[in-house]
Coordinates of N, CA and C in Angstrom, one line a residue:
X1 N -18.2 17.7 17.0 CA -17.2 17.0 17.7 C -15.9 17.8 17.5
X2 N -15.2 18.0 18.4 CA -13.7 18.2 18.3 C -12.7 17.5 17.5
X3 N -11.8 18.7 17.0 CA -10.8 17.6 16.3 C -9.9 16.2 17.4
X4 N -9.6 16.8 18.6 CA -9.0 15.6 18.9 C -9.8 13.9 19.3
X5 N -11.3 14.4 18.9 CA -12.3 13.3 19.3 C -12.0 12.5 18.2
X6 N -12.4 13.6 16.8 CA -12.5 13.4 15.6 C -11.3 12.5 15.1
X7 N -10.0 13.1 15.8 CA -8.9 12.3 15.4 C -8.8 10.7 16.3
X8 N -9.3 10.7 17.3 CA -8.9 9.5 18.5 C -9.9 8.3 17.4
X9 N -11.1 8.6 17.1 CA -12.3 7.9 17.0 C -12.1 7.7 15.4
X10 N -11.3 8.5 14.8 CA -10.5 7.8 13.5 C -9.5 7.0 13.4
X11 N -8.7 7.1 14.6 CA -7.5 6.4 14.8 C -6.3 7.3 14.0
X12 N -6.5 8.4 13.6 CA -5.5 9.5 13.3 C -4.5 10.5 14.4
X13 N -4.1 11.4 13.6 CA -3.5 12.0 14.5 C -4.5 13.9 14.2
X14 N -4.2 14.5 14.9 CA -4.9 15.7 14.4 C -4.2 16.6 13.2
X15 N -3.3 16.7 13.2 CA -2.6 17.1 12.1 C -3.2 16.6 11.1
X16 N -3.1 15.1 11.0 CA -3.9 14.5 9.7 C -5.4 15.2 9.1
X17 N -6.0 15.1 10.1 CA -7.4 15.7 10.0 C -7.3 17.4 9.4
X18 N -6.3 18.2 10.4 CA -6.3 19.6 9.2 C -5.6 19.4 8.3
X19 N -4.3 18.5 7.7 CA -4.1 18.0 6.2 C -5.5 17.6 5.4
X20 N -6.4 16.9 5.8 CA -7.5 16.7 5.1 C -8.6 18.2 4.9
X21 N -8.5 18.9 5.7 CA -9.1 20.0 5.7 C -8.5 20.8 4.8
X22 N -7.4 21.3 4.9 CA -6.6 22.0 4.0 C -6.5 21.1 2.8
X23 N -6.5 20.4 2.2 CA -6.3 20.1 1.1 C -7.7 19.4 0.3
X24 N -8.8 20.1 0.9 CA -10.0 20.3 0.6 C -10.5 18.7 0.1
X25 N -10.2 17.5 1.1 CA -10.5 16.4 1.2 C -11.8 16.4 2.6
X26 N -11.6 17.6 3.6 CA -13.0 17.1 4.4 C -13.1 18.9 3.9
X27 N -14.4 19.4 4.5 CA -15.2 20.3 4.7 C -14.5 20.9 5.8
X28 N -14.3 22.5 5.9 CA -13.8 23.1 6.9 C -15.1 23.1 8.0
X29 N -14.6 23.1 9.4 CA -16.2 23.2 10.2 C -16.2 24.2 11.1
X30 N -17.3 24.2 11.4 CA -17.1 25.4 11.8 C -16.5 25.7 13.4
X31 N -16.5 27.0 13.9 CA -15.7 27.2 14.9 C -16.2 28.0 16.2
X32 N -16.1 27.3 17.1 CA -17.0 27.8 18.2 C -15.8 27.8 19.4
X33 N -15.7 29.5 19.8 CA -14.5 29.9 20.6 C -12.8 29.3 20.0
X34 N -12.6 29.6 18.8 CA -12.0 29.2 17.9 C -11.6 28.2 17.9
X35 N -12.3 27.0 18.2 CA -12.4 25.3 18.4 C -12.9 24.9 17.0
X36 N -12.1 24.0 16.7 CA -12.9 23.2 15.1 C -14.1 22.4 15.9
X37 N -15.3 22.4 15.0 CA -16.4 21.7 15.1 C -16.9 20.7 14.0
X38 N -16.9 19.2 13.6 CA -16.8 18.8 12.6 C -18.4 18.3 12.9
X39 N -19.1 18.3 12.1 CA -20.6 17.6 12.4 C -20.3 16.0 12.2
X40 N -21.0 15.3 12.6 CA -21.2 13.7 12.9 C -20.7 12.9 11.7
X41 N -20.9 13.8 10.1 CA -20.8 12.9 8.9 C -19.2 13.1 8.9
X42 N -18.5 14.2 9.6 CA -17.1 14.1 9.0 C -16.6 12.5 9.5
X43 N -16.8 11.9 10.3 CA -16.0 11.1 11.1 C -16.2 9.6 9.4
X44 N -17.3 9.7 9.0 CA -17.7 8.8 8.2 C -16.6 9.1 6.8
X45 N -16.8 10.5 6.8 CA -16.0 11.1 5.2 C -14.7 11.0 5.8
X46 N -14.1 10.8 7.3 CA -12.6 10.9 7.5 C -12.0 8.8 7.4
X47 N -13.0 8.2 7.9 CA -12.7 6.7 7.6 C -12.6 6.2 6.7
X48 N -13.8 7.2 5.2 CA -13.7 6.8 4.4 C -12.3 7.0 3.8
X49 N -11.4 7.8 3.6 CA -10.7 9.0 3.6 C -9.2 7.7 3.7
X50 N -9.5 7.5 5.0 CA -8.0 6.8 5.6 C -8.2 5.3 5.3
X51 N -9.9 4.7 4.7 CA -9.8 3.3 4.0 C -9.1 3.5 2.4
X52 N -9.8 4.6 2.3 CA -9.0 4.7 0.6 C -7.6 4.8 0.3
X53 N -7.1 5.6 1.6 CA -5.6 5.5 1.7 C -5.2 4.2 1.9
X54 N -4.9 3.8 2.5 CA -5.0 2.3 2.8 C -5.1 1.6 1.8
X55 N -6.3 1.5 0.9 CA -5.7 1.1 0.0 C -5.2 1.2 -1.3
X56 N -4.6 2.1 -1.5 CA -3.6 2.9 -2.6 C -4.1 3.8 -3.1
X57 N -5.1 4.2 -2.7 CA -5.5 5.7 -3.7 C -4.8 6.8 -3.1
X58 N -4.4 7.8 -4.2 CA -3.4 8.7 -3.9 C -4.8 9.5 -3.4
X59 N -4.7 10.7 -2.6 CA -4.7 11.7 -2.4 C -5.9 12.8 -3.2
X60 N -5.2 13.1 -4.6 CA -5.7 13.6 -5.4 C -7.3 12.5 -6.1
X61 N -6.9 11.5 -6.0 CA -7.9 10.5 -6.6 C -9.1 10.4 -5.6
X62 N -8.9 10.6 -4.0 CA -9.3 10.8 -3.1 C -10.7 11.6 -3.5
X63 N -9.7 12.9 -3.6 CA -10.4 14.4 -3.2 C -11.2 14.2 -4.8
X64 N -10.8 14.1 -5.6 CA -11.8 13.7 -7.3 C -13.0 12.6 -7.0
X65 N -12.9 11.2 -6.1 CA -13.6 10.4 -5.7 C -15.0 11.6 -4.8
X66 N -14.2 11.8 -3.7 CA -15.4 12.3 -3.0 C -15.7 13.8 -3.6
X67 N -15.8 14.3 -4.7 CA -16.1 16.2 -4.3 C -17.3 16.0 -5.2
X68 N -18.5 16.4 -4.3 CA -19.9 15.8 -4.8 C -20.3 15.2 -4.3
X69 N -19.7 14.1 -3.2 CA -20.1 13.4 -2.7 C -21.3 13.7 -1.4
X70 N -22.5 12.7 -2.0 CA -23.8 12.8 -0.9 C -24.3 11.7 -0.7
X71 N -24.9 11.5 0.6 CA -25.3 10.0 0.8 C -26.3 9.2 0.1
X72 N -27.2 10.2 -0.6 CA -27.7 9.8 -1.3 C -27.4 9.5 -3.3
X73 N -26.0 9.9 -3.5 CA -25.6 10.2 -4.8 C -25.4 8.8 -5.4
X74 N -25.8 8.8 -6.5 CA -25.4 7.3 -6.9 C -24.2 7.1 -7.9
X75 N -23.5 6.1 -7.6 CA -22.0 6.3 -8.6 C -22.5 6.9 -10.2
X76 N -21.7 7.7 -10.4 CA -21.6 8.4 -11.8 C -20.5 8.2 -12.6
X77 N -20.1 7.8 -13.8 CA -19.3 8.4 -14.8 C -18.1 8.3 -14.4
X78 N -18.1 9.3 -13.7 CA -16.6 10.2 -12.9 C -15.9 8.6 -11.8
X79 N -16.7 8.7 -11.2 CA -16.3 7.6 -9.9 C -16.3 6.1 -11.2
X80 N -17.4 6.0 -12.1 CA -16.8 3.9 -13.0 C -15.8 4.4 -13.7
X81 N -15.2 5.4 -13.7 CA -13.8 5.8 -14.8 C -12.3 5.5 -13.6
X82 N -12.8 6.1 -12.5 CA -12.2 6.4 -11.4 C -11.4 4.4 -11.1
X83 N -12.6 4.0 -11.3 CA -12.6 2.5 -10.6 C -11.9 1.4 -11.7
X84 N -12.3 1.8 -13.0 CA -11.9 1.4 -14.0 C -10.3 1.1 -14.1
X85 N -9.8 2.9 -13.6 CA -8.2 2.5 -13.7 C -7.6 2.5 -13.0
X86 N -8.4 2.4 -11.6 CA -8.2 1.9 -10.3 C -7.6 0.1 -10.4
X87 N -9.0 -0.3 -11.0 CA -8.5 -1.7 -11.2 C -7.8 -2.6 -11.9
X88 N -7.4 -1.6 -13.1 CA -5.9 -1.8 -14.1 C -4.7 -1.8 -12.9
X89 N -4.4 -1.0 -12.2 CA -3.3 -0.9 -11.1 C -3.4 -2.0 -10.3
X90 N -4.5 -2.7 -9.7 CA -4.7 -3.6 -8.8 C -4.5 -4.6 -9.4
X91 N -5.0 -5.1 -10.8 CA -4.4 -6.3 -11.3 C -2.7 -6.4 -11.9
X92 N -2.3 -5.2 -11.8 CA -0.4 -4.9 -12.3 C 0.1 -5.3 -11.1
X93 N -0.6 -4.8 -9.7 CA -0.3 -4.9 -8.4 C -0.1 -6.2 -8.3
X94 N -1.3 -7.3 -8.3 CA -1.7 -8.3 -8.1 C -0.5 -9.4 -9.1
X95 N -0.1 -9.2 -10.3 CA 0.9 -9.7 -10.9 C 2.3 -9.4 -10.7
X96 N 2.7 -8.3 -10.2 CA 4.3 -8.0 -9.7 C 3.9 -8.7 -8.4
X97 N 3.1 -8.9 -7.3 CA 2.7 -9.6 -6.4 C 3.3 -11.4 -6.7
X98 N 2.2 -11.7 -7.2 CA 2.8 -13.2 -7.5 C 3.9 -13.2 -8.6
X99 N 4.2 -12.5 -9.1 CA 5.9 -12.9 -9.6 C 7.1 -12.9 -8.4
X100 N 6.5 -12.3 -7.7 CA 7.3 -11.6 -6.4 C 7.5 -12.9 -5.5
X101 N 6.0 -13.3 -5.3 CA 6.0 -14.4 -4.7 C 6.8 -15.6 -5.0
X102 N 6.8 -16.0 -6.2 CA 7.2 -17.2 -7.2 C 8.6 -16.8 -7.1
X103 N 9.1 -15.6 -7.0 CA 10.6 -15.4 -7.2 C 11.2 -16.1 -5.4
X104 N 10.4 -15.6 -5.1 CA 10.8 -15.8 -3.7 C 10.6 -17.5 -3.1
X105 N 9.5 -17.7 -3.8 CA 9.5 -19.5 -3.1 C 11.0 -20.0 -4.1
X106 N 10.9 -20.1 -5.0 CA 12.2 -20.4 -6.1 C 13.4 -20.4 -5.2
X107 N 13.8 -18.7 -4.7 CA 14.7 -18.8 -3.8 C 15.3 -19.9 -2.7
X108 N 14.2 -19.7 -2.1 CA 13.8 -21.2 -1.0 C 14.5 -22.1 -1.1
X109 N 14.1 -22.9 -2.6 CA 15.1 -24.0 -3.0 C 16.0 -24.3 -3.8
X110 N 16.5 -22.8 -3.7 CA 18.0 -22.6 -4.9 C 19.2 -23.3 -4.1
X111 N 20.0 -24.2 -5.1 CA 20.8 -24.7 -4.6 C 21.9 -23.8 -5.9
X112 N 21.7 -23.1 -6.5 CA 22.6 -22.4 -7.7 C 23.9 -22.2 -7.2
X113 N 24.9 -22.5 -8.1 CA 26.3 -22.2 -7.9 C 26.8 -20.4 -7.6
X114 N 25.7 -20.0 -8.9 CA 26.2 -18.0 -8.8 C 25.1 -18.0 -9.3
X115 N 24.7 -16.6 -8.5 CA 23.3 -15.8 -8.7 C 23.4 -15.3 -9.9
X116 N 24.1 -15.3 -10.8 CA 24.2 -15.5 -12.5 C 23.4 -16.7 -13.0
X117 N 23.8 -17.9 -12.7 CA 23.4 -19.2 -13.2 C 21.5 -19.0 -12.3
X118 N 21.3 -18.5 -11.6 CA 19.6 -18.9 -10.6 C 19.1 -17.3 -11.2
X119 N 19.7 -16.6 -11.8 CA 18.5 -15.4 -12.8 C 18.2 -16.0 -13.8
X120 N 19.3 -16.7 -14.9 CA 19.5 -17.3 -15.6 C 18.2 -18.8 -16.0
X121 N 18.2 -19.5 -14.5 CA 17.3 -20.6 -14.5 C 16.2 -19.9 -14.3
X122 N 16.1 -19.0 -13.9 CA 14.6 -18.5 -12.6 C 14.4 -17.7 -13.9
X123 N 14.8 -17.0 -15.0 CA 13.9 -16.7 -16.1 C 12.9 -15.3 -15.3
X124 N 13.5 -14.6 -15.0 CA 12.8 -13.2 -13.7 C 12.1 -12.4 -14.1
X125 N 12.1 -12.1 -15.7 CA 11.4 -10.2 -15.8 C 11.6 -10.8 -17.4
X126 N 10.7 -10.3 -18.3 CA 11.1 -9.5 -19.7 C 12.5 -9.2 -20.1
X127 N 12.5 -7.9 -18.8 CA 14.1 -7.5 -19.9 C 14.9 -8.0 -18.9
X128 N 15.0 -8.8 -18.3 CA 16.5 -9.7 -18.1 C 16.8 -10.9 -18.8
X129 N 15.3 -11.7 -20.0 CA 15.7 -12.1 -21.2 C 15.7 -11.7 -22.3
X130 N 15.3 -9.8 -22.4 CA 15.9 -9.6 -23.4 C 17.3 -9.4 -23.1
X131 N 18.0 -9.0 -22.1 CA 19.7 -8.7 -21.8 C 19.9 -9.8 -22.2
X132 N 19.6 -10.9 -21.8 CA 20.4 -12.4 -22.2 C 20.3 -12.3 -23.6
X133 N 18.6 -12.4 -24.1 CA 18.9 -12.1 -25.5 C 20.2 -11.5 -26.6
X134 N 20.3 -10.4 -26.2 CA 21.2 -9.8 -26.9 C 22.5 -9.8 -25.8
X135 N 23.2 -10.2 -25.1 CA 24.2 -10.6 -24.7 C 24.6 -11.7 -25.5
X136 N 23.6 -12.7 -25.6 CA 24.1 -13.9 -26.3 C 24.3 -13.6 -28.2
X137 N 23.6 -13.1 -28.5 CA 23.5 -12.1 -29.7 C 25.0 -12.2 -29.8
X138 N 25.7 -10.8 -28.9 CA 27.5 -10.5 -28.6 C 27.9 -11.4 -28.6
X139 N 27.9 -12.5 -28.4 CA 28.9 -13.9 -28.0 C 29.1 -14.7 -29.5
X140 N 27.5 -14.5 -30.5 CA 28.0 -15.3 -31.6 C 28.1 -14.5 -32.4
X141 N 28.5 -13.1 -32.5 CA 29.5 -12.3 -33.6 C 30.9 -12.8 -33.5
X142 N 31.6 -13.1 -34.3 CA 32.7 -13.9 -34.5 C 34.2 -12.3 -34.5
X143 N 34.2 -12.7 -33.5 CA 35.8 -12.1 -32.8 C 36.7 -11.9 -33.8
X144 N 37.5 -11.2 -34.0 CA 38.5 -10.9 -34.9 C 40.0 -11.7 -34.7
X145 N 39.8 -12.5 -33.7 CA 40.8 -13.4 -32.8 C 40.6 -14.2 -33.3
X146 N 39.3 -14.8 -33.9 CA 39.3 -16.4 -34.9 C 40.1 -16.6 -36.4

C-alpha cells in the first residue's frame, strides 16, 4: 500500500508515517518507481504505534516495546518490565488526576475571603504544608520587638 493510503487508513498524516520510518519505529518498505510500499502488517504496527501514543508512551518506549516484535511472540521480560513502570506512571497519573479533581470540585463551592485563606482550608499538595509548616515555625520565633 502507499504511504498516502497507509496514512488516510491510519488517520495520520504522511510525514508522520516517514517519522516512524526514520526513527526505526516501522520497517522501511520497499520501493517500486521510487514509491514507498508498506506490506498489509504495517498498517497494524502503525495503529499500534499511534494507540501507544495516545496513551502516554513516549516514543523511545515505543520503538523498545516493538523491536522484535512478531505476531506470534509472546510477552517477554523486556515488555513485563516495560509495563511494570508503565503502570507506576499511570497510577501517579491517576492520583494528580483526582487531586486535581477534588481541588477543582472544592473550588466550585469556595466561598473564601482570599485565595490565601481557601489554600490554607483546601490543604493542596505536601509542600504547601510544609511552607505553612515552617512559615508558622517564623511567626513563633520571638522578634527582637518583644
Amino acid at each position: 500500500m502507499k504511504i498516502g493510503e497507509l496514512a488516510r487508513t491510519a488517520g495520520l498524516n504522511a510525514s508522520a508515517i516517514r517519522y516512524y520510518e526514520k526513527s526505526g519505529l516501522l520497517a522501511a518498505p520497499q520501493r517500486l518507481g521510487g514509491q514507498r510500499r508498506y506490506a498489509n502488517d504495517a498498517l497494524s504496527r502503525v495503529l499500534l504505534i499511534r494507540f501507544a501514543t495516545d496513551m502516554g508512551f513516549t516514543l523511545s518506549e515505543i520503538k523498545l516495546f516493538l523491536s522484535g516484535l512478531r505476531d506470534n511472540t509472546p510477552v517477554g521480560p523486556r515488555w513485563k518490565k516495560l509495563a511494570t513502570r508503565k503502570l507506576r506512571e499511570v497510577d501517579q497519573n491517576i492520583s494528580r488526576a483526582l487531586r486535581l479533581k477534588s481541588l477543582l470540585q472544592n473550588l466550585l463551592h469556595c466561598h473564601c475571603a482570599s485565595l490565601e485563606f481557601c489554600v490554607s482550608r483546601l490543604r493542596l499538595s505536601p509542600k504547601l504544608r510544609h511552607l505553612e509548616t515552617s512559615r508558622m515555625k517564623h511567626r513563633q520565633v520571638p522578634s527582637s520587638e518583644e
